[in-house]
Every structure is written in structure tokens, then in C-alpha cells.
Short mmCIF file of C-alpha atoms in Angstrom, two decimals:
data_model
loop_
_atom_site.label_atom_id
_atom_site.label_comp_id
_atom_site.label_asym_id
_atom_site.label_seq_id
_atom_site.Cartn_x
_atom_site.Cartn_y
_atom_site.Cartn_z
CA VAL A 1 41.42 13.29 17.21
CA TYR A 2 44.06 10.91 15.85
CA LEU A 3 42.07 7.96 17.17
CA LEU A 4 39.07 9.08 15.11
CA ARG A 5 41.25 9.40 12.00
CA MET A 6 42.59 5.90 12.52
CA ILE A 7 39.09 4.51 13.02
CA HIS A 8 37.93 6.35 9.89
CA ASN A 9 40.64 4.68 7.84
CA LEU A 10 39.58 1.26 9.11
CA VAL A 11 35.81 1.53 8.68
CA ALA A 12 35.03 4.09 5.96
CA SER A 13 33.89 1.73 3.24
CA GLN A 14 31.36 -1.01 2.65
CA HIS A 15 34.31 -3.25 1.77
CA LEU A 16 35.68 -2.87 5.29
CA SER A 17 32.65 -4.32 7.01
CA THR A 18 34.58 -6.97 8.94
CA SER A 19 37.05 -4.55 10.49
CA GLY A 20 34.27 -2.02 11.00
CA ARG A 21 32.16 -4.55 12.86
CA ILE A 22 35.06 -5.61 15.10
CA ILE A 23 36.03 -2.03 15.94
CA ALA A 24 32.43 -0.99 16.52
CA ARG A 25 31.86 -3.87 18.92
CA GLN A 26 34.97 -2.91 20.84
CA LEU A 27 33.70 0.68 20.99
CA THR A 28 30.39 -0.61 22.33
CA VAL A 29 32.23 -1.98 25.35
CA LEU A 30 34.20 1.25 25.75
CA TRP A 31 31.29 3.58 24.93
CA PRO A 32 30.96 5.26 28.35
CA ARG A 33 34.59 6.37 28.15
CA PHE A 34 34.90 6.83 24.39
CA GLY A 35 31.48 8.22 23.56
CA PHE A 36 30.71 10.44 26.50
CA LYS A 37 34.18 11.55 27.56
CA LEU A 38 36.00 11.80 24.22
CA LEU A 39 33.66 11.89 21.24
CA ALA A 40 30.81 14.06 22.57
CA PRO A 41 33.00 16.93 23.85
CA HIS A 42 35.07 16.81 20.65
CA LEU A 43 31.98 17.03 18.40
CA ARG A 44 30.48 19.80 20.55
CA ARG A 45 33.72 21.79 20.31
CA LEU A 46 33.88 21.36 16.53
CA LEU A 47 30.23 22.35 16.15
CA THR A 48 30.78 25.51 18.18
CA MET A 49 33.98 26.39 16.30
CA SER A 50 32.39 25.78 12.90
CA GLU A 51 30.11 28.80 13.16
CA GLY A 52 31.25 31.69 11.00
CA SER A 53 33.32 32.03 7.86
CA THR A 54 36.88 32.32 9.16
CA HIS A 55 39.64 29.93 8.19
CA ALA A 56 39.43 28.24 11.60
CA ALA A 57 35.68 27.79 11.17
CA GLN A 58 36.17 26.21 7.75
CA GLN A 59 38.78 23.83 9.18
CA ALA A 60 36.40 22.92 12.03
CA GLN A 61 33.62 22.29 9.48
CA ARG A 62 35.84 19.88 7.53
CA GLU A 63 36.86 18.03 10.70
CA LEU A 64 33.25 17.87 11.89
CA ARG A 65 32.09 16.38 8.56
CA ARG A 66 34.89 13.81 8.63
CA ASP A 67 34.21 12.82 12.24
CA LEU A 68 30.45 12.57 11.64
CA ARG A 69 31.12 10.37 8.59
CA THR A 70 33.31 8.18 10.78
CA LEU A 71 30.56 7.90 13.38
CA GLY A 72 28.06 7.13 10.62
CA TRP A 73 30.20 4.30 9.27
CA ILE A 74 30.68 2.86 12.75
CA LEU A 75 26.92 2.92 13.31
CA HIS A 76 26.40 1.39 9.86
CA HIS A 77 28.64 -1.56 10.69
CA CYS A 78 27.39 -2.26 14.21
CA PHE A 79 23.73 -2.25 15.18
CA GLU A 80 24.56 -2.83 18.85
CA LEU A 81 26.20 0.57 19.16
CA ARG A 82 23.19 2.48 17.86
CA GLN A 83 21.26 2.30 21.11
CA TYR A 84 24.18 3.84 23.02
CA ALA A 85 24.89 6.56 20.46
CA LYS A 86 21.30 7.83 20.17
CA ALA A 87 21.74 10.52 22.82
CA ILE A 88 24.90 12.00 21.33
CA CYS A 89 23.63 11.83 17.76
CA GLY A 90 20.36 13.49 18.73
CA GLU A 91 22.13 16.24 20.64
CA ILE A 92 24.53 17.01 17.79
CA ALA A 93 21.69 16.97 15.24
CA MET A 94 19.60 19.38 17.32
CA LYS A 95 22.52 21.75 17.86
CA ALA A 96 23.42 21.67 14.17
CA ALA A 97 19.82 22.32 13.13
CA ARG A 98 19.50 25.15 15.64
CA GLY A 99 22.75 26.72 14.40
CA ALA A 100 21.70 26.45 10.74
CA HIS A 101 18.28 27.92 11.56
CA CYS A 102 19.83 30.89 13.38
CA GLU A 103 21.96 31.79 10.35
CA GLU A 104 18.89 31.98 8.08
#
């Protein structure tokens, strides 16, 4: 979680494209460990916890939005990482759409 906050601070702007590109390329090398073992379970947990209207759910929603923005900025800065992140992004999008559809 703290790693994602640190990465967010280093890449969350168009003006930080150089640092964003460097970090994203390093994450490309580490993607099997970072993406599949850290990021995916974390996003799944937040998505599950964000259902409902309790205080914990609202906190999970805020964290999920922040972490998805961080992932979006990383993908914006580094095209090489996009091919590796497709599976996780697709899974999270489908689960989020399914959860939003069930509430309606």
C-alpha cells in the first residue's frame, strides 16, 4: 500500500513524465511479482470491501480510486507495461461493472 502511494507521488502528473517512464519501465521488469502478487490481490480486496455504504466501504472506495489513478498514470507513461497489465485491468473493470450493475 505504501509503495503504491510513493509511486503515485512520483508519477501522478504530466509534468512527471521522466520519472514516470523510469518507474514504469522498472515495474515492467518486476511485473510478475508486483502486478500479479501485490497489485492484483490488493485491488481485488479493495473492490470487494468497497461494496456498501459503511465507513470502511467509503475508505476502500477512496483507496481504490487513488490506486486505479496511480495505475492509470503508470500506464500513461509507459507503453511497454500496457501489454502486461491488460489482464488485471480487464478483470478489475469487469468486476467493477458487475458490482455496479448488481446495485441497480
